[in-house]
mmCIF file with all atom_site columns, C-alpha atoms and ligand atoms in Angstrom:
data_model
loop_
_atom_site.group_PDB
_atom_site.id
_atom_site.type_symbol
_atom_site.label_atom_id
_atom_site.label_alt_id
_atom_site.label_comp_id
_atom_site.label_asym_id
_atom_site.label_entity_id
_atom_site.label_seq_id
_atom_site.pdbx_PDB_ins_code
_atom_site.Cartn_x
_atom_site.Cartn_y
_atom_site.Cartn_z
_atom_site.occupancy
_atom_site.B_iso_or_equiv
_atom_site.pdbx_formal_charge
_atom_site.auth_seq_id
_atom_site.auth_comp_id
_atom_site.auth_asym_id
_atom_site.auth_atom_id
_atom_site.pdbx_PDB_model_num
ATOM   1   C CA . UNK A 1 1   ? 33.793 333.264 29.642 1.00 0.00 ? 24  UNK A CA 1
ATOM   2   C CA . UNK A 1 2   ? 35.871 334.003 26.196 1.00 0.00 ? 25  UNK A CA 1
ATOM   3   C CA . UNK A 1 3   ? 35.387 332.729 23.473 1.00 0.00 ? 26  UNK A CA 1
ATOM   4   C CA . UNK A 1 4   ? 39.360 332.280 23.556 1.00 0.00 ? 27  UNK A CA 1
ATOM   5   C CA . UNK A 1 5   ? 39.020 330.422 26.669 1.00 0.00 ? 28  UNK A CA 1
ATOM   6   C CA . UNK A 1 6   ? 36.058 328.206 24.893 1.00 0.00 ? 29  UNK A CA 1
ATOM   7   C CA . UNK A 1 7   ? 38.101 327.404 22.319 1.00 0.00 ? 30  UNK A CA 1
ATOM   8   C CA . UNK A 1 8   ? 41.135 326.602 24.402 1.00 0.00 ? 31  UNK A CA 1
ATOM   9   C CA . UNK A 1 9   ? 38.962 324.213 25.878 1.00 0.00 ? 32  UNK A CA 1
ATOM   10  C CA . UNK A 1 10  ? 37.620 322.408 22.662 1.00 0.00 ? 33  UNK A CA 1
ATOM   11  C CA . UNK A 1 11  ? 41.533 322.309 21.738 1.00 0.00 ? 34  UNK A CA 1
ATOM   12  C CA . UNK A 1 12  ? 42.198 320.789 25.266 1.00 0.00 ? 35  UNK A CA 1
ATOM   13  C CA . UNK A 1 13  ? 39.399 318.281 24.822 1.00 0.00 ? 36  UNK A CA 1
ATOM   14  C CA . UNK A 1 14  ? 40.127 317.222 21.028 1.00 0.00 ? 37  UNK A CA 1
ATOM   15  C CA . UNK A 1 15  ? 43.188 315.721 22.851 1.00 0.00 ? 38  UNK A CA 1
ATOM   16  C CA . UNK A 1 16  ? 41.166 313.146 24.134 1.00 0.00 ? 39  UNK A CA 1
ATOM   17  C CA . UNK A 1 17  ? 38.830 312.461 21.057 1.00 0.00 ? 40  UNK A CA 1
ATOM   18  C CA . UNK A 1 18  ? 39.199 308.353 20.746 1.00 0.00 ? 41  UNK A CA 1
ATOM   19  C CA . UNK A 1 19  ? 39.588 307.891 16.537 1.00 0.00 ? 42  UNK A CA 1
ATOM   20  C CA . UNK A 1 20  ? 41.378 305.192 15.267 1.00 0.00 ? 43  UNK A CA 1
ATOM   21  C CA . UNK A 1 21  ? 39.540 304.419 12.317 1.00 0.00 ? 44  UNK A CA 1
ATOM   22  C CA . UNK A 1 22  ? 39.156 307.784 11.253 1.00 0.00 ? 45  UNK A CA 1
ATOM   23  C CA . UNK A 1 23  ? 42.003 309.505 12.296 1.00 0.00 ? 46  UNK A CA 1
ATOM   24  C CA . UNK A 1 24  ? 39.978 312.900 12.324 1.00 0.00 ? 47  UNK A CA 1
ATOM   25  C CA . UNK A 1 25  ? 39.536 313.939 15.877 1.00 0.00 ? 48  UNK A CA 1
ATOM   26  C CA . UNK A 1 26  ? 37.166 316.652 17.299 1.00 0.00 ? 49  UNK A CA 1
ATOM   27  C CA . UNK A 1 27  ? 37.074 318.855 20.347 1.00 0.00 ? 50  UNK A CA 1
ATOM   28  C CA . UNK A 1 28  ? 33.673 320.913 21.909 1.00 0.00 ? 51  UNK A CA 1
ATOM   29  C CA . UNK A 1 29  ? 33.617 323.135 24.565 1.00 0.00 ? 52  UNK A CA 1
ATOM   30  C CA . UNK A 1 30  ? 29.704 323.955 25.703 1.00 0.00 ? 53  UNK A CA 1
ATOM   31  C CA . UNK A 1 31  ? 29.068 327.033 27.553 1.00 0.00 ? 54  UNK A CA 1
ATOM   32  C CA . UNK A 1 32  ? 25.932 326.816 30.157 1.00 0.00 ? 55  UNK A CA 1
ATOM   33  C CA . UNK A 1 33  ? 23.967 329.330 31.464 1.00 0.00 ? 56  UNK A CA 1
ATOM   34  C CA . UNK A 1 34  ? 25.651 328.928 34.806 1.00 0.00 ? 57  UNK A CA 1
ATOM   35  C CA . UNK A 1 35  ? 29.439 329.642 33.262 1.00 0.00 ? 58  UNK A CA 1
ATOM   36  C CA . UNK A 1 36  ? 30.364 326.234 33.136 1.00 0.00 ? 59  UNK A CA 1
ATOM   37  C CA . UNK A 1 37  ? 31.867 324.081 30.749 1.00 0.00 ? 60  UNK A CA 1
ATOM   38  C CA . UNK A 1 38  ? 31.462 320.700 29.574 1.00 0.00 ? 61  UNK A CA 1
ATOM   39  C CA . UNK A 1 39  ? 33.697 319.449 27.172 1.00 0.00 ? 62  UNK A CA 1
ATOM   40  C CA . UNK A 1 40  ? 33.562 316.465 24.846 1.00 0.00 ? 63  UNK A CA 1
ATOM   41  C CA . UNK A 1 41  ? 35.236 314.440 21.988 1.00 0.00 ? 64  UNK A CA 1
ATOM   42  C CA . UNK A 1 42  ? 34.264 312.067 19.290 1.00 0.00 ? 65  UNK A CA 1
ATOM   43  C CA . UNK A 1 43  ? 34.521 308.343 20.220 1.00 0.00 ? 66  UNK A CA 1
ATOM   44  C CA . UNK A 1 44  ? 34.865 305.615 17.544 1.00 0.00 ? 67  UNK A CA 1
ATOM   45  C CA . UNK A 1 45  ? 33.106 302.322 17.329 1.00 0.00 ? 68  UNK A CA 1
ATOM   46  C CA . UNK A 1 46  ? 34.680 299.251 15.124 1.00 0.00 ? 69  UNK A CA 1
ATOM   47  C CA . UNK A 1 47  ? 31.022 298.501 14.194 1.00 0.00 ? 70  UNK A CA 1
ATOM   48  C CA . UNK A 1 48  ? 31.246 302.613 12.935 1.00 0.00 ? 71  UNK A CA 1
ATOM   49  C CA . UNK A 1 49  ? 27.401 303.112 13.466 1.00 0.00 ? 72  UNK A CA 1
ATOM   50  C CA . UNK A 1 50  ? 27.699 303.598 17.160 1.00 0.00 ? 73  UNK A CA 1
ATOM   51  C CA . UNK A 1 51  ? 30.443 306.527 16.707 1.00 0.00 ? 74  UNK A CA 1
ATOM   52  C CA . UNK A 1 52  ? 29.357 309.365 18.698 1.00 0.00 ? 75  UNK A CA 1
ATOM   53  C CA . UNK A 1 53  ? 30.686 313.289 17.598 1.00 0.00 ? 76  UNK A CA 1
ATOM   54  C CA . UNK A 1 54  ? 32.561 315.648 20.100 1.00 0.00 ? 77  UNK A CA 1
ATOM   55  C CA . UNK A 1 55  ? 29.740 317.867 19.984 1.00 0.00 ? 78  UNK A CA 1
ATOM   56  C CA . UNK A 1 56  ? 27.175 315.152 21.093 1.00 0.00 ? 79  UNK A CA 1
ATOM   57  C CA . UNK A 1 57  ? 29.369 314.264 23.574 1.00 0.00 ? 80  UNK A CA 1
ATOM   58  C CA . UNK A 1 58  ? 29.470 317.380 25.504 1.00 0.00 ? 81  UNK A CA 1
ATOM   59  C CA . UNK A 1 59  ? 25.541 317.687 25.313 1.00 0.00 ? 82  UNK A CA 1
ATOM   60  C CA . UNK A 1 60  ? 24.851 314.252 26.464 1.00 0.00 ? 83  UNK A CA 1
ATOM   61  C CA . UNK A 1 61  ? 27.443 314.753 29.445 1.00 0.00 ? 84  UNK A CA 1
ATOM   62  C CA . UNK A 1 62  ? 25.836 318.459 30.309 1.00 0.00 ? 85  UNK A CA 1
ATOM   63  C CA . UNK A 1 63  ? 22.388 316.870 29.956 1.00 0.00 ? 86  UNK A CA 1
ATOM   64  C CA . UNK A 1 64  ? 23.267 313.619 32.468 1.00 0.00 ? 87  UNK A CA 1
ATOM   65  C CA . UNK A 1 65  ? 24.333 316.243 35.275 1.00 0.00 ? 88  UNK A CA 1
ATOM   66  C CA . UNK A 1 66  ? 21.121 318.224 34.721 1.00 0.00 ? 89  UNK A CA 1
ATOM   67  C CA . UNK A 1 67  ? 21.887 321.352 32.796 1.00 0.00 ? 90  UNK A CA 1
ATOM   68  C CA . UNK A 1 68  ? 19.528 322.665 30.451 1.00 0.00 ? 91  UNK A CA 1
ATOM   69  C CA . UNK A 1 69  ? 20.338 325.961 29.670 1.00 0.00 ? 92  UNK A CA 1
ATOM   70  C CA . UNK A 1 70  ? 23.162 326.966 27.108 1.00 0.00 ? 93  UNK A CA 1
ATOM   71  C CA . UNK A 1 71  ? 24.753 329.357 25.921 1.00 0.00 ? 94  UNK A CA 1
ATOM   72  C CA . UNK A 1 72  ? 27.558 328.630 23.032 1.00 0.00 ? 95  UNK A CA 1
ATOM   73  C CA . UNK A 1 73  ? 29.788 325.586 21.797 1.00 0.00 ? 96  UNK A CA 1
ATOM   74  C CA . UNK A 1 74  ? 33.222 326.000 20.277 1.00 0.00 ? 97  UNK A CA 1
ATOM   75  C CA . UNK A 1 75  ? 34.419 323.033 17.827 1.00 0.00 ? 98  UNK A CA 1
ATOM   76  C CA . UNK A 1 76  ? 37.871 321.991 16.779 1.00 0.00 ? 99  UNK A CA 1
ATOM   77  C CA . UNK A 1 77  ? 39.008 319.198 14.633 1.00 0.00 ? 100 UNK A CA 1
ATOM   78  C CA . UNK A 1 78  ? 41.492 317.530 11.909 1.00 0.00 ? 101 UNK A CA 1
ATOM   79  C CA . UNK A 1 79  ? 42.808 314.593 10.990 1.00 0.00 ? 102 UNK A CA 1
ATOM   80  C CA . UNK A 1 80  ? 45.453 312.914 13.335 1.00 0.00 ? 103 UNK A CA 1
ATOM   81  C CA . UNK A 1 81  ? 44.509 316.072 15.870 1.00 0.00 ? 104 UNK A CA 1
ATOM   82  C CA . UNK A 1 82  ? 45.980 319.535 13.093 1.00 0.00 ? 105 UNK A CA 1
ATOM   83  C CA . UNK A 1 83  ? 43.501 321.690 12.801 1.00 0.00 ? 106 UNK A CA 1
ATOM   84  C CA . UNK A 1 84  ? 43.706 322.775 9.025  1.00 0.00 ? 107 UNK A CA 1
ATOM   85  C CA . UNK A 1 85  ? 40.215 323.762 8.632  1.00 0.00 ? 108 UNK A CA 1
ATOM   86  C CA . UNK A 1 86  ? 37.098 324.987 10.403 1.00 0.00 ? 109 UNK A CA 1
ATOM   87  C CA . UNK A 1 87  ? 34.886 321.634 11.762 1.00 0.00 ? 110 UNK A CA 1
ATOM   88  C CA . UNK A 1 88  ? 31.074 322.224 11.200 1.00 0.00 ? 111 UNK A CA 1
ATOM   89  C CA . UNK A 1 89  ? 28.731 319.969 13.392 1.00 0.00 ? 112 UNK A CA 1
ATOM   90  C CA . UNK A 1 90  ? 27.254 317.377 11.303 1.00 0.00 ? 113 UNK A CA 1
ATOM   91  C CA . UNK A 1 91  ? 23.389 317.098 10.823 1.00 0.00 ? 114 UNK A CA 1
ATOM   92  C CA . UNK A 1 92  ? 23.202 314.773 13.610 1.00 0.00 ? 115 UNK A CA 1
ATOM   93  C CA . UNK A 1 93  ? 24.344 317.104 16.187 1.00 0.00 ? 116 UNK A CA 1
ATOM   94  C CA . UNK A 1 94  ? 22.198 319.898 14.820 1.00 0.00 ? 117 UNK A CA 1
ATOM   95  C CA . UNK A 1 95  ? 19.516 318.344 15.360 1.00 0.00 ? 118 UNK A CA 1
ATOM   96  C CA . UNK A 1 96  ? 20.338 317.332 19.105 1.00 0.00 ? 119 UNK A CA 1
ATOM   97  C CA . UNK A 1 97  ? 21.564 320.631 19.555 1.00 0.00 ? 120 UNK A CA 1
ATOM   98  C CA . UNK A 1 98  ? 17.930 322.195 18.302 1.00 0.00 ? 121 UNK A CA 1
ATOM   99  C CA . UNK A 1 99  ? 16.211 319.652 21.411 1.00 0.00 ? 122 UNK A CA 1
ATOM   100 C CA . UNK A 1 100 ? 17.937 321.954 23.586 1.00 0.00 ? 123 UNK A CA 1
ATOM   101 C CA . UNK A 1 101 ? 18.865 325.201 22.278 1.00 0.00 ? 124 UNK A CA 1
ATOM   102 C CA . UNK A 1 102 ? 17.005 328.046 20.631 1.00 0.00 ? 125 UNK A CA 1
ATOM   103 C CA . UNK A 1 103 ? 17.550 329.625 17.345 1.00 0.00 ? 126 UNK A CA 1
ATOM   104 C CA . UNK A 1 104 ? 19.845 331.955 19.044 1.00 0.00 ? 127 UNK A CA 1
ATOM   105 C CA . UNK A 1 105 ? 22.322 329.552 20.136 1.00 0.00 ? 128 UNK A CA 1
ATOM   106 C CA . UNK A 1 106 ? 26.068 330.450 19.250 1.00 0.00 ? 129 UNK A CA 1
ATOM   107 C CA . UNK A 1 107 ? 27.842 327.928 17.235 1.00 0.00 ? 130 UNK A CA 1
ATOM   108 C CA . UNK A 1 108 ? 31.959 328.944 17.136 1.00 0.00 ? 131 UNK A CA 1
ATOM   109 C CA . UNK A 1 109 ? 34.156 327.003 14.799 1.00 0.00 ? 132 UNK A CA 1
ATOM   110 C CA . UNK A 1 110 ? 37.437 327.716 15.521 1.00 0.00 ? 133 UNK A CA 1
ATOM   111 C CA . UNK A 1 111 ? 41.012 327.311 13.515 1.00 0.00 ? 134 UNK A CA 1
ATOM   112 C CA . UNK A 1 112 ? 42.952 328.718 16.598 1.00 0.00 ? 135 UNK A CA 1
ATOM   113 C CA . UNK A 1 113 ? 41.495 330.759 19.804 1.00 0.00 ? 136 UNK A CA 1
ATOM   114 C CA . UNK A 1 114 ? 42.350 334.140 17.171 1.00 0.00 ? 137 UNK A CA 1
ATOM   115 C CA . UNK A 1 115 ? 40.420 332.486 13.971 1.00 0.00 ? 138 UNK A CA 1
ATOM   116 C CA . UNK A 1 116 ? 36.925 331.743 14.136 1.00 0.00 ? 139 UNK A CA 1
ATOM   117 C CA . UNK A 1 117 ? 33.595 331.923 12.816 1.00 0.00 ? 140 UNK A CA 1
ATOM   118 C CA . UNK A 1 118 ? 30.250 332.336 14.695 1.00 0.00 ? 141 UNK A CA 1
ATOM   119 C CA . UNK A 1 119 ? 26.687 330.923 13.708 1.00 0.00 ? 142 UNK A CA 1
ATOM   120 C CA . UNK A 1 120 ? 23.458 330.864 15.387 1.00 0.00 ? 143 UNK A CA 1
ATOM   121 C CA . UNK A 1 121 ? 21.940 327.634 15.473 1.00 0.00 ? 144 UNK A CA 1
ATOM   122 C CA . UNK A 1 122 ? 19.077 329.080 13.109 1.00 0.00 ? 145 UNK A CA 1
ATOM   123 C CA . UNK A 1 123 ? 21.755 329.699 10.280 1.00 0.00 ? 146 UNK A CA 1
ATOM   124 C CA . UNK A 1 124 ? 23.203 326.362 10.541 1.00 0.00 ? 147 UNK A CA 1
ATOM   125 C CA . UNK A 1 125 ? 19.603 324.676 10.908 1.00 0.00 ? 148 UNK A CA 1
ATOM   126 C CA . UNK A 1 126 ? 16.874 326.627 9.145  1.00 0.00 ? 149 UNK A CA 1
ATOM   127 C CA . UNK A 1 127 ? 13.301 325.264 9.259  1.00 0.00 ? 150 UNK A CA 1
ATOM   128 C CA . UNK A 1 128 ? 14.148 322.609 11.422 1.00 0.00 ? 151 UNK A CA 1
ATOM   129 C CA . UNK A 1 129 ? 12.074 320.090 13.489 1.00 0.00 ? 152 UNK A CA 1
ATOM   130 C CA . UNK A 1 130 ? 11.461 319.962 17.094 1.00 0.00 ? 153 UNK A CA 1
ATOM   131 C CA . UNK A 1 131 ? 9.144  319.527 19.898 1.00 0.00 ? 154 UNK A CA 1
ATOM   132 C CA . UNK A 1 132 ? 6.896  322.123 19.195 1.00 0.00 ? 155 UNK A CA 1
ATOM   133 C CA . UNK A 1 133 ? 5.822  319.553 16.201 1.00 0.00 ? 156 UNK A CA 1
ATOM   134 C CA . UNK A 1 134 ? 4.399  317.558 18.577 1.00 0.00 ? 157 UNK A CA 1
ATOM   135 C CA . UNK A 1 135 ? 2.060  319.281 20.217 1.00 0.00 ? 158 UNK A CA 1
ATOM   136 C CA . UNK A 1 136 ? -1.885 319.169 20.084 1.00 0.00 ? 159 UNK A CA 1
HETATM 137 N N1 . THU B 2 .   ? 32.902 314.219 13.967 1.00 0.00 ? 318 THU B N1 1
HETATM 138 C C1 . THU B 2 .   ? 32.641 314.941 15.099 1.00 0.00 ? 318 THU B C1 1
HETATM 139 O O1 . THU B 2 .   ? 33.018 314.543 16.208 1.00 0.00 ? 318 THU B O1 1
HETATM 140 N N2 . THU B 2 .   ? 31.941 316.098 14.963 1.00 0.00 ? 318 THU B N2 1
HETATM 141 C C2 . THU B 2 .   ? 31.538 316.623 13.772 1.00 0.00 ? 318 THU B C2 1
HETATM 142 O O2 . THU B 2 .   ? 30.864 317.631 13.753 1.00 0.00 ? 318 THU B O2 1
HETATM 143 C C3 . THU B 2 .   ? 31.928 315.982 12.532 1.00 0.00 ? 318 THU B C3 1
HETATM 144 C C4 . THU B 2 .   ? 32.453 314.597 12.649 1.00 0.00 ? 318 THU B C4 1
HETATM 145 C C5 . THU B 2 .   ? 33.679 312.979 14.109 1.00 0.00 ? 318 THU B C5 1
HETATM 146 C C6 . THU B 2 .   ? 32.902 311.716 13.860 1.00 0.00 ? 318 THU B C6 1
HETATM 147 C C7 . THU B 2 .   ? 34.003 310.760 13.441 1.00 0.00 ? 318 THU B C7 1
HETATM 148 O O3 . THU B 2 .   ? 34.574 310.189 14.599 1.00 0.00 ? 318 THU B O3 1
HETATM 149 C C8 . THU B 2 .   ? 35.031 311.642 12.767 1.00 0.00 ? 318 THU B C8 1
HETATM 150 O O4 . THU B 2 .   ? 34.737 312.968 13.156 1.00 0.00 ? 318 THU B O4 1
HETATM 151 C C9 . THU B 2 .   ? 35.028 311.548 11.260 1.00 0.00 ? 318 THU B C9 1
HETATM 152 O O5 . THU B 2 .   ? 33.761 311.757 10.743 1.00 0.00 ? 318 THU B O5 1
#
């Protein structure tokens, strides 16, 4: 898998994102261990709160079916659906993506398939918080 054919995907999927309050909609294309994808978009909530982002989207789908293991995510987004400007997940969706990725996890945020920039999940969120904290 490319990460032109990721990103095609996030593009493909931003189609769908469901934002009429915002107007700013958001496409994610996750990559699993297996080669598949699972795509998602942000969907709005008139009470706001209860909006969930494209990248959450794609996890919680991927997670539902039983995948665990993941590879990258591309992310596209812009008001009214133009991409102007490279979409960083918000702190939200770090943070679900640390439950389930390691600090090696490839973060693409993409203008077009030919302009992008790559992060691991540690660059994005150092010194985070996860399950390890937990333990005994
Ligand atoms: N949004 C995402 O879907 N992903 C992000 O990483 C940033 C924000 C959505 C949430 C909301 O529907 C809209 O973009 C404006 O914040």
């Amino acid at each position: 898998m490319t990460n032109r054919e990721l990103i095609k995907s996030a593009i493909l999927a931003m189609q769908n994102a469901y934002a009429p309050y915002s107007g700013f909609k958001v496409g994610a294309a996750l990559l699993t261990a297996g080669n598949d994808i699972y795509t998602g978009c942000n969907v709005e909530n008139a009470a706001y709160s209860p909006t969930n982002c494209a990248e959450r989207t794609a996890f919680f789908k991927a997670i539902s079916e039983g995948e665990r293991a993941f590879i990258k995510i591309a992310i596209v987004g812009g008001k009214n659906g133009i991409i102007k400007d490279y979409v960083p997940p918000c702190g939200v969706c770090r943070q679900v993506i640390r439950e389930f990725c390691d600090d090696d996890f490839i973060i693409i945020v993409a203008k077009s398939e030919n302009d992008y920039k790559e992060y691991r999940l540690i660059d994005l969120l150092p010194e985070s918080f996860g399950a390890n904290m937990l333990e005994d």
